[in-house]
Short mmCIF file of C-alpha atoms and ligand atoms in Angstrom, two decimals:
data_model
loop_
_atom_site.label_atom_id
_atom_site.label_comp_id
_atom_site.label_asym_id
_atom_site.label_seq_id
_atom_site.Cartn_x
_atom_site.Cartn_y
_atom_site.Cartn_z
CA MET A 1 7.66 8.78 20.21
CA SER A 2 11.25 7.88 20.94
CA ILE A 3 13.22 7.35 17.77
CA SER A 4 16.51 8.99 16.92
CA THR A 5 16.67 11.10 13.79
CA ASP A 6 19.38 8.94 12.18
CA LYS A 7 16.89 6.06 12.25
CA GLU A 8 14.09 8.28 11.06
CA LEU A 9 14.26 7.23 7.44
CA ASN A 10 14.39 3.49 8.06
CA PRO A 11 10.82 2.21 7.44
CA TRP A 12 11.36 -0.74 9.76
CA GLU A 13 12.20 1.66 12.61
CA SER A 14 9.14 3.75 11.74
CA GLN A 15 6.93 0.68 11.84
CA ALA A 16 8.51 -0.61 15.05
CA ALA A 17 8.18 2.74 16.85
CA ARG A 18 4.44 2.88 16.20
CA PHE A 19 4.03 -0.82 17.02
CA ASP A 20 5.85 -0.47 20.36
CA PHE A 21 3.88 2.63 21.29
CA ALA A 22 0.54 1.05 20.39
CA ALA A 23 1.44 -2.26 22.09
CA ARG A 24 2.33 -0.42 25.30
CA LYS A 25 -0.94 1.50 25.21
CA LEU A 26 -2.80 -1.78 24.72
CA GLY A 27 -0.90 -3.46 27.54
CA LEU A 28 0.01 -6.23 25.08
CA ASP A 29 1.29 -9.37 26.74
CA GLU A 30 5.09 -9.71 26.40
CA GLY A 31 4.91 -13.06 24.61
CA LEU A 32 2.50 -11.71 22.01
CA TRP A 33 4.71 -8.64 21.66
CA LYS A 34 7.64 -10.94 20.83
CA ILE A 35 5.59 -12.80 18.22
CA LEU A 36 4.26 -9.70 16.47
CA ARG A 37 7.30 -7.45 16.74
CA PHE A 38 9.22 -9.43 14.08
CA PRO A 39 8.27 -11.25 10.86
CA ALA A 40 7.49 -14.97 11.00
CA ARG A 41 9.55 -15.82 7.91
CA GLU A 42 12.08 -14.00 5.71
CA ILE A 43 13.14 -15.51 2.40
CA ILE A 44 16.10 -14.17 0.38
CA VAL A 45 16.70 -15.44 -3.14
CA HIS A 46 19.52 -14.70 -5.56
CA ILE A 47 18.04 -15.07 -9.00
CA PRO A 48 20.09 -15.68 -12.13
CA VAL A 49 18.61 -13.99 -15.19
CA GLN A 50 19.87 -14.13 -18.74
CA MET A 51 19.90 -10.59 -20.08
CA ASP A 52 19.09 -9.76 -23.72
CA ASP A 53 22.79 -9.42 -24.58
CA GLY A 54 23.51 -12.96 -23.33
CA ARG A 55 25.10 -11.91 -20.02
CA ILE A 56 23.92 -13.53 -16.80
CA GLU A 57 22.92 -11.13 -14.06
CA ILE A 58 22.09 -12.06 -10.45
CA PHE A 59 19.22 -10.18 -8.81
CA THR A 60 18.46 -10.31 -5.09
CA GLY A 61 14.83 -10.80 -4.16
CA PHE A 62 12.94 -10.98 -0.89
CA ARG A 63 9.65 -12.29 0.40
CA VAL A 64 8.89 -11.51 4.03
CA GLN A 65 5.86 -13.11 5.67
CA HIS A 66 5.17 -11.18 8.81
CA SER A 67 2.08 -13.02 10.03
CA MET A 68 -0.22 -15.80 8.89
CA ALA A 69 -2.33 -15.89 12.04
CA ARG A 70 -5.53 -14.54 10.50
CA GLY A 71 -5.21 -16.26 7.12
CA PRO A 72 -2.81 -16.59 4.18
CA ALA A 73 -0.09 -13.96 4.06
CA LYS A 74 -0.96 -11.15 1.61
CA GLY A 75 0.91 -8.31 0.03
CA GLY A 76 2.55 -6.85 -3.03
CA VAL A 77 5.86 -7.30 -4.81
CA ARG A 78 7.93 -4.24 -5.75
CA PHE A 79 10.76 -3.82 -8.21
CA SER A 80 13.12 -0.97 -7.36
CA PRO A 81 16.84 -0.23 -6.92
CA ASP A 82 16.05 0.93 -3.33
CA VAL A 83 14.46 -2.33 -2.15
CA ASN A 84 16.13 -3.71 0.99
CA LEU A 85 15.26 -6.22 3.68
CA ASP A 86 14.31 -3.66 6.33
CA GLU A 87 11.95 -1.95 3.93
CA VAL A 88 10.31 -5.24 2.93
CA ARG A 89 10.00 -6.20 6.62
CA ALA A 90 8.23 -2.94 7.37
CA LEU A 91 5.94 -3.26 4.37
CA ALA A 92 5.10 -6.87 5.34
CA SER A 93 4.17 -5.80 8.89
CA TRP A 94 2.07 -2.96 7.52
CA MET A 95 0.16 -5.51 5.43
CA THR A 96 -0.68 -7.49 8.59
CA TRP A 97 -1.99 -4.36 10.29
CA LYS A 98 -3.78 -3.15 7.14
CA CYS A 99 -5.66 -6.44 6.63
CA ALA A 100 -6.62 -6.45 10.30
CA VAL A 101 -7.83 -2.82 10.21
CA VAL A 102 -10.26 -3.63 7.39
CA ASN A 103 -10.97 -6.99 9.01
CA ILE A 104 -10.26 -9.27 6.05
CA PRO A 105 -8.97 -12.82 6.62
CA PHE A 106 -5.33 -12.38 5.64
CA GLY A 107 -1.99 -12.03 7.33
CA GLY A 108 0.74 -9.80 5.95
CA ALA A 109 3.65 -10.22 3.55
CA LYS A 110 5.67 -8.24 1.05
CA GLY A 111 8.18 -9.04 -1.65
CA GLY A 112 10.68 -7.14 -3.68
CA ILE A 113 13.54 -7.46 -6.10
CA ILE A 114 16.50 -5.08 -6.19
CA CYS A 115 16.55 -4.00 -9.84
CA ASP A 116 15.98 -0.99 -12.02
CA PRO A 117 12.94 -1.92 -14.10
CA LYS A 118 13.29 1.27 -16.19
CA LYS A 119 16.55 -0.09 -17.57
CA MET A 120 15.23 -3.58 -18.33
CA SER A 121 13.39 -4.89 -21.38
CA MET A 122 10.01 -6.64 -21.10
CA ALA A 123 11.69 -9.96 -21.87
CA GLU A 124 14.24 -9.45 -19.07
CA LEU A 125 11.51 -8.46 -16.63
CA GLU A 126 9.53 -11.54 -17.59
CA ARG A 127 12.48 -13.91 -17.05
CA MET A 128 13.30 -12.25 -13.71
CA THR A 129 9.68 -12.42 -12.52
CA ARG A 130 9.30 -16.07 -13.55
CA ARG A 131 12.52 -17.15 -11.84
CA TYR A 132 11.60 -15.23 -8.68
CA THR A 133 8.23 -16.99 -8.64
CA ALA A 134 9.83 -20.38 -9.22
CA GLU A 135 12.20 -19.80 -6.28
CA LEU A 136 9.21 -19.06 -4.04
CA VAL A 137 6.99 -21.86 -5.26
CA GLU A 138 6.85 -23.73 -1.93
CA PHE A 139 6.13 -20.59 0.05
CA ILE A 140 3.30 -19.03 -1.96
CA GLY A 141 -0.14 -20.33 -2.90
CA PRO A 142 -3.82 -19.45 -2.50
CA GLU A 143 -3.84 -20.85 1.06
CA LYS A 144 -0.30 -19.78 1.96
CA ASP A 145 0.74 -16.40 0.64
CA VAL A 146 -0.89 -14.41 -2.15
CA PRO A 147 1.31 -11.75 -3.87
CA ALA A 148 -0.05 -8.69 -5.70
CA PRO A 149 1.28 -5.65 -7.54
CA ASP A 150 3.14 -2.82 -5.79
CA MET A 151 5.65 -0.23 -6.97
CA ASN A 152 6.75 -0.89 -10.60
CA THR A 153 4.80 -4.14 -10.92
CA ASN A 154 1.44 -4.48 -12.64
CA GLU A 155 -1.18 -6.80 -14.11
CA GLN A 156 1.35 -8.23 -16.57
CA THR A 157 3.77 -9.07 -13.75
CA MET A 158 0.92 -10.90 -11.98
CA ALA A 159 0.01 -12.79 -15.17
CA TRP A 160 3.62 -14.09 -15.38
CA MET A 161 3.61 -15.06 -11.70
CA MET A 162 0.27 -16.85 -12.03
CA ASP A 163 1.43 -18.71 -15.13
CA THR A 164 4.77 -19.75 -13.62
CA TYR A 165 3.13 -21.01 -10.43
CA SER A 166 0.47 -22.82 -12.48
CA MET A 167 3.11 -24.54 -14.63
CA HIS A 168 4.76 -25.90 -11.48
CA MET A 169 1.39 -27.09 -10.13
CA ARG A 170 0.44 -28.62 -13.51
CA GLN A 171 -2.92 -26.80 -13.40
CA THR A 172 -4.20 -23.23 -13.61
CA VAL A 173 -4.20 -21.69 -10.14
CA ASN A 174 -5.42 -18.14 -10.60
CA ALA A 175 -5.96 -17.45 -6.86
CA VAL A 176 -2.18 -17.52 -6.23
CA VAL A 177 -1.86 -13.81 -6.98
CA THR A 178 -4.26 -10.85 -7.19
CA GLY A 179 -4.19 -7.76 -9.34
CA LYS A 180 -4.28 -9.94 -12.48
CA PRO A 181 -5.73 -8.94 -15.86
CA LEU A 182 -9.53 -9.39 -15.95
CA ASN A 183 -9.28 -12.15 -18.55
CA ILE A 184 -7.35 -14.53 -16.28
CA GLY A 185 -9.19 -14.13 -13.01
CA GLY A 186 -8.71 -10.46 -12.16
CA SER A 187 -11.46 -8.50 -10.45
CA ARG A 188 -13.39 -5.61 -11.87
CA GLY A 189 -12.45 -2.48 -9.97
CA ARG A 190 -9.08 -3.78 -8.69
CA ARG A 191 -6.99 -1.37 -10.74
CA GLU A 192 -8.75 1.72 -9.33
CA ALA A 193 -9.34 0.19 -5.87
CA THR A 194 -6.50 1.81 -3.91
CA GLY A 195 -7.29 5.26 -5.37
CA ARG A 196 -11.01 4.72 -4.81
CA GLY A 197 -10.26 3.80 -1.20
CA VAL A 198 -8.34 7.06 -0.75
CA MET A 199 -11.40 8.95 -1.98
CA ILE A 200 -13.80 7.01 0.26
CA VAL A 201 -11.83 7.77 3.43
CA CYS A 202 -11.48 11.42 2.38
CA ASN A 203 -15.26 11.60 1.92
CA GLU A 204 -15.67 10.34 5.48
CA ALA A 205 -13.02 12.71 6.86
CA ILE A 206 -14.52 15.85 5.30
CA LYS A 207 -17.98 14.82 6.50
CA LYS A 208 -16.57 14.51 9.99
CA LEU A 209 -14.82 17.88 9.83
CA GLY A 210 -17.84 19.66 8.34
CA MET A 211 -16.23 20.39 4.96
CA VAL A 212 -17.76 20.10 1.47
CA LYS A 213 -16.09 18.61 -1.61
CA GLU A 214 -16.53 21.66 -3.81
CA ASN A 215 -14.47 23.84 -1.44
CA THR A 216 -11.90 21.16 -0.66
CA ARG A 217 -8.57 21.73 -2.41
CA VAL A 218 -6.55 18.58 -2.91
CA ILE A 219 -2.88 18.00 -3.68
CA VAL A 220 -1.86 14.50 -4.73
CA GLN A 221 1.77 13.43 -4.73
CA GLY A 222 2.38 10.61 -7.21
CA PHE A 223 0.53 9.93 -10.44
CA GLY A 224 1.06 6.18 -10.69
CA ASN A 225 -1.69 3.63 -10.18
CA VAL A 226 -2.72 4.98 -6.76
CA GLY A 227 -2.30 8.73 -7.24
CA SER A 228 -3.78 8.97 -10.73
CA HIS A 229 -6.95 7.08 -9.80
CA ALA A 230 -7.32 8.93 -6.49
CA ALA A 231 -6.97 12.30 -8.28
CA GLN A 232 -9.28 11.35 -11.13
CA LEU A 233 -12.01 9.87 -8.96
CA MET A 234 -11.85 12.81 -6.54
CA ALA A 235 -11.91 15.41 -9.31
CA ASN A 236 -14.89 13.69 -10.94
CA ALA A 237 -16.66 13.56 -7.56
CA GLY A 238 -16.38 17.36 -7.17
CA TYR A 239 -13.13 17.92 -5.25
CA LYS A 240 -10.84 20.65 -6.53
CA VAL A 241 -7.51 18.99 -7.36
CA ILE A 242 -5.03 21.86 -7.47
CA GLY A 243 -1.67 20.09 -7.44
CA ILE A 244 -0.07 16.89 -8.72
CA GLY A 245 3.48 15.93 -7.80
CA GLU A 246 5.66 13.49 -9.71
CA TYR A 247 9.30 12.44 -9.25
CA ASP A 248 10.27 14.41 -12.37
CA GLY A 249 8.37 17.58 -11.39
CA GLY A 250 4.87 18.69 -10.45
CA LEU A 251 1.92 20.74 -11.61
CA PHE A 252 -0.12 23.42 -9.85
CA ASN A 253 -3.24 25.36 -10.76
CA LYS A 254 -5.13 27.14 -7.99
CA ASP A 255 -8.37 26.97 -10.02
CA GLY A 256 -8.15 23.18 -10.35
CA ILE A 257 -6.50 20.83 -12.85
CA ASP A 258 -8.53 18.91 -15.46
CA ILE A 259 -7.47 15.46 -14.27
CA ASN A 260 -9.24 13.53 -17.04
CA ALA A 261 -7.22 15.54 -19.57
CA LEU A 262 -4.05 14.97 -17.54
CA VAL A 263 -4.59 11.20 -17.50
CA GLU A 264 -4.90 11.23 -21.30
CA TYR A 265 -1.84 13.48 -21.57
CA LYS A 266 0.22 11.08 -19.46
CA GLN A 267 -0.95 8.08 -21.51
CA ARG A 268 0.24 9.83 -24.67
CA ASN A 269 3.48 11.33 -23.37
CA ASN A 270 4.46 8.99 -20.54
CA THR A 271 5.00 12.02 -18.27
CA ILE A 272 2.92 14.86 -16.82
CA GLN A 273 5.65 17.36 -17.76
CA GLY A 274 4.52 19.98 -20.26
CA PHE A 275 0.79 19.55 -19.55
CA PRO A 276 -0.78 22.83 -20.75
CA GLY A 277 -3.55 23.09 -18.10
CA ALA A 278 -1.32 23.96 -15.13
CA GLY A 279 1.92 25.68 -14.15
CA LYS A 280 5.11 23.91 -13.12
CA ALA A 281 5.68 23.15 -9.44
CA ASP A 282 8.41 21.50 -7.42
CA ASN A 283 7.41 18.03 -6.22
CA MET A 284 8.65 18.52 -2.63
CA GLU A 285 7.41 22.12 -2.37
CA LEU A 286 3.91 20.95 -3.33
CA LEU A 287 3.75 19.05 -0.03
CA GLU A 288 3.99 22.37 1.80
CA ALA A 289 1.54 24.27 -0.43
CA ASP A 290 -1.72 25.67 0.89
CA CYS A 291 -4.45 23.02 0.50
CA ASP A 292 -7.12 21.15 2.46
CA ILE A 293 -6.20 17.55 1.69
CA LEU A 294 -2.68 16.33 1.01
CA ALA A 295 -2.56 12.80 -0.39
CA PRO A 296 1.00 11.41 -0.60
CA CYS A 297 0.53 8.48 -2.99
CA ALA A 298 4.09 7.80 -4.13
CA THR A 299 6.65 6.43 -1.74
CA GLU A 300 8.00 6.32 1.81
CA ASN A 301 9.51 9.12 3.88
CA VAL A 302 8.20 12.21 2.11
CA ILE A 303 6.84 13.83 5.28
CA THR A 304 9.70 13.97 7.78
CA SER A 305 11.06 16.08 10.64
CA LYS A 306 12.48 18.37 7.91
CA ASN A 307 9.15 19.50 6.41
CA ALA A 308 6.30 18.39 8.73
CA ASP A 309 6.23 21.76 10.46
CA ARG A 310 5.52 23.57 7.19
CA ILE A 311 2.63 21.41 6.04
CA LYS A 312 -0.56 23.41 5.73
CA ALA A 313 -3.12 20.73 4.85
CA ARG A 314 -6.02 20.10 7.22
CA ILE A 315 -6.13 16.39 6.28
CA ILE A 316 -3.38 14.00 5.18
CA ALA A 317 -4.61 10.86 3.39
CA GLU A 318 -1.76 8.38 2.97
CA GLY A 319 -2.21 6.57 -0.33
CA ALA A 320 1.41 5.39 -0.19
CA ASN A 321 2.85 3.03 2.42
CA GLY A 322 4.93 4.80 5.04
CA PRO A 323 4.96 8.33 3.57
CA THR A 324 5.20 9.87 7.05
CA THR A 325 8.02 9.10 9.46
CA ALA A 326 7.35 8.39 13.13
CA VAL A 327 9.19 11.59 14.11
CA ALA A 328 6.96 13.61 11.79
CA ASP A 329 3.85 12.07 13.41
CA ASP A 330 4.48 14.02 16.62
CA ILE A 331 4.87 17.30 14.74
CA LEU A 332 1.68 16.76 12.74
CA GLN A 333 -0.20 15.86 15.89
CA ARG A 334 0.85 19.14 17.51
CA LYS A 335 -0.44 20.95 14.44
CA ASN A 336 -3.76 19.11 14.83
CA ILE A 337 -3.69 17.74 11.29
CA PHE A 338 -6.23 14.97 10.73
CA ILE A 339 -4.24 11.95 9.52
CA ILE A 340 -5.83 9.07 7.67
CA PRO A 341 -2.98 6.59 8.14
CA ASP A 342 -1.67 4.38 5.34
CA ILE A 343 -2.94 1.14 6.89
CA LEU A 344 -6.45 2.55 6.52
CA ALA A 345 -6.20 5.05 3.64
CA ASN A 346 -4.60 2.69 1.13
CA ALA A 347 -6.37 -0.48 2.25
CA GLY A 348 -8.78 -0.32 -0.71
CA GLY A 349 -6.27 -2.19 -2.87
CA VAL A 350 -5.90 -5.21 -0.67
CA THR A 351 -9.63 -5.19 0.06
CA VAL A 352 -10.44 -5.65 -3.61
CA SER A 353 -7.58 -8.17 -3.78
CA TYR A 354 -9.54 -10.08 -1.17
CA PHE A 355 -12.61 -9.90 -3.42
CA GLU A 356 -10.49 -11.12 -6.34
CA TRP A 357 -9.24 -14.10 -4.31
CA VAL A 358 -12.82 -14.93 -3.28
CA GLN A 359 -14.05 -14.67 -6.89
CA ASP A 360 -11.21 -16.88 -8.17
CA ARG A 361 -11.95 -19.53 -5.59
CA GLN A 362 -15.68 -19.36 -6.34
CA GLY A 363 -15.16 -19.21 -10.08
CA PHE A 364 -17.88 -16.58 -10.12
CA PHE A 365 -17.16 -12.96 -11.00
CA TRP A 366 -18.92 -9.92 -9.63
CA LYS A 367 -20.21 -6.82 -11.38
CA GLU A 368 -18.12 -3.71 -10.82
CA SER A 369 -20.94 -2.04 -8.88
CA VAL A 370 -20.94 -4.95 -6.41
CA VAL A 371 -17.16 -4.66 -5.94
CA ASN A 372 -17.38 -0.91 -5.36
CA GLU A 373 -20.31 -1.13 -2.95
CA GLN A 374 -18.63 -3.83 -0.87
CA LEU A 375 -15.39 -1.85 -0.85
CA GLU A 376 -17.14 1.28 0.32
CA GLN A 377 -18.92 -0.53 3.11
CA ILE A 378 -15.70 -2.10 4.41
CA LEU A 379 -13.74 1.16 4.31
CA VAL A 380 -16.50 3.28 5.87
CA ASP A 381 -16.78 0.75 8.71
CA ALA A 382 -13.00 0.69 9.18
CA PHE A 383 -12.81 4.50 9.14
CA ASP A 384 -15.56 4.73 11.77
CA SER A 385 -13.89 2.10 13.97
CA VAL A 386 -10.49 3.84 13.82
CA VAL A 387 -11.87 7.32 14.52
CA HIS A 388 -14.10 6.02 17.31
CA TYR A 389 -11.15 4.14 18.84
CA ALA A 390 -8.99 7.26 18.66
CA GLU A 391 -11.63 9.35 20.40
CA THR A 392 -12.42 6.86 23.14
CA HIS A 393 -8.76 6.05 23.90
CA GLY A 394 -7.36 9.57 23.47
CA VAL A 395 -4.81 8.63 20.80
CA ASN A 396 -4.24 9.85 17.25
CA ASN A 397 -5.75 8.02 14.27
CA ARG A 398 -2.53 6.21 13.38
CA ILE A 399 -2.01 4.78 16.85
CA ALA A 400 -5.73 3.92 17.00
CA ALA A 401 -5.42 1.96 13.74
CA TYR A 402 -2.36 0.09 15.04
CA MET A 403 -4.06 -0.66 18.37
CA LEU A 404 -7.19 -1.95 16.67
CA ALA A 405 -5.12 -4.11 14.33
CA ILE A 406 -2.70 -5.46 16.93
CA ASP A 407 -5.59 -6.30 19.22
CA ARG A 408 -7.35 -8.27 16.45
CA VAL A 409 -4.23 -10.24 15.50
CA ALA A 410 -3.28 -10.87 19.15
CA TYR A 411 -6.80 -12.09 19.91
CA THR A 412 -6.56 -14.60 17.04
CA ILE A 413 -3.18 -15.88 18.22
CA ARG A 414 -4.49 -16.30 21.77
CA GLN A 415 -7.52 -18.16 20.45
CA ARG A 416 -5.46 -20.46 18.22
CA GLY A 417 -2.77 -21.01 20.88
CA ILE A 418 0.87 -21.77 20.30
CA TYR A 419 1.62 -25.05 18.53
CA ALA A 420 4.33 -26.88 20.38
N1 LIG B 501 0.64 -3.51 -2.74
C1 LIG B 501 -0.63 -3.09 -2.26
C2 LIG B 501 -0.54 -2.62 -0.82
O1 LIG B 501 0.51 -2.20 -0.38
C3 LIG B 501 -1.69 -4.17 -2.47
C4 LIG B 501 -1.46 -5.46 -1.76
C5 LIG B 501 -2.43 -6.55 -2.14
O2 LIG B 501 -3.37 -6.29 -2.87
O3 LIG B 501 -2.21 -7.67 -1.69
O4 LIG B 501 -1.50 -2.56 -0.11
#
């Protein structure tokens, strides 16, 4: 894949390189290429927020809507000092492809605010979130664009967004965001959904490769909402979770880590550091450790041209968005590593977001077992379609997922036609 190494770490370039490659393979019409190559709408807001000490601070926020061809735009909102427009563009495009891979009726969007949430109080975060929502009030809505949690945002953030939007509409509109607390229209199973999805696709991958859970050693990078649930569900299902990486250091135990105990430890101490049931490990070195499944569940660009060659895992399951760069893809392919790409592996979250949106609009809430069964069915079908597509077209799983997704979105645009 042609991409220079100086562009390697730009997620937009990573997305575009895969898109171009897949579009060429598909023989995508040039007009459709032009439509899908770039986002449909990019909104930048500069939000004034009164800080606790009385000062006024201006925060820059984004909402990029890549496509609304297959339904309302859909995707999370992240709070981080590293947020930038190119990253949000890439993440918005990935949402379009992700929703198309699992065949749910949404387009793709993403939002973000440049801020350091660790240095802000709850009250400051609330004021910032509410003002951001108010600035976007014309652009979001159950039929337009439905935000959700992402990095450093959570159920509380969604409750504030839902309330602010509802105040503007003069009525409660719970379907405007997903990932809400259960009490105000959230879905059972949403919190664990992304991690559960990672486990479901791993179950399918090991079945395909003739492996069994009990002998499958797993390393998970990230112990936030995605990584902790993936690790816990996998450990409880019989996998041997031997390593956990976190930004402030990792843990390793070749005999397996007691993940239920680790979850409790983190709840008490707010870190995994010092956990007695495992030795210390370096977060980046863990990626290169001997294991069967590596699940990067933290952030972008952790598998790059600098370390891809040293990765020993048989399977990589991408719980994060964009953890592997396009340059690293080629190296991993040469090593014959079985990749479950982000737009499939982490699609469990948005799939249960879809269920949440459906439940809110119906005003009827499902049992957790129903949510989990429906999720499993969707992800198993999507996994089969991607792997089958890869085998029949002679491409890797990532390109197969992009091709499948681009084809579905392009078909919809052709069918709808271009409004003049
Ligand atoms: N932020 C999550 C993702 O990247 C969830 C998006 C959603 O539920 O809309 O897939």
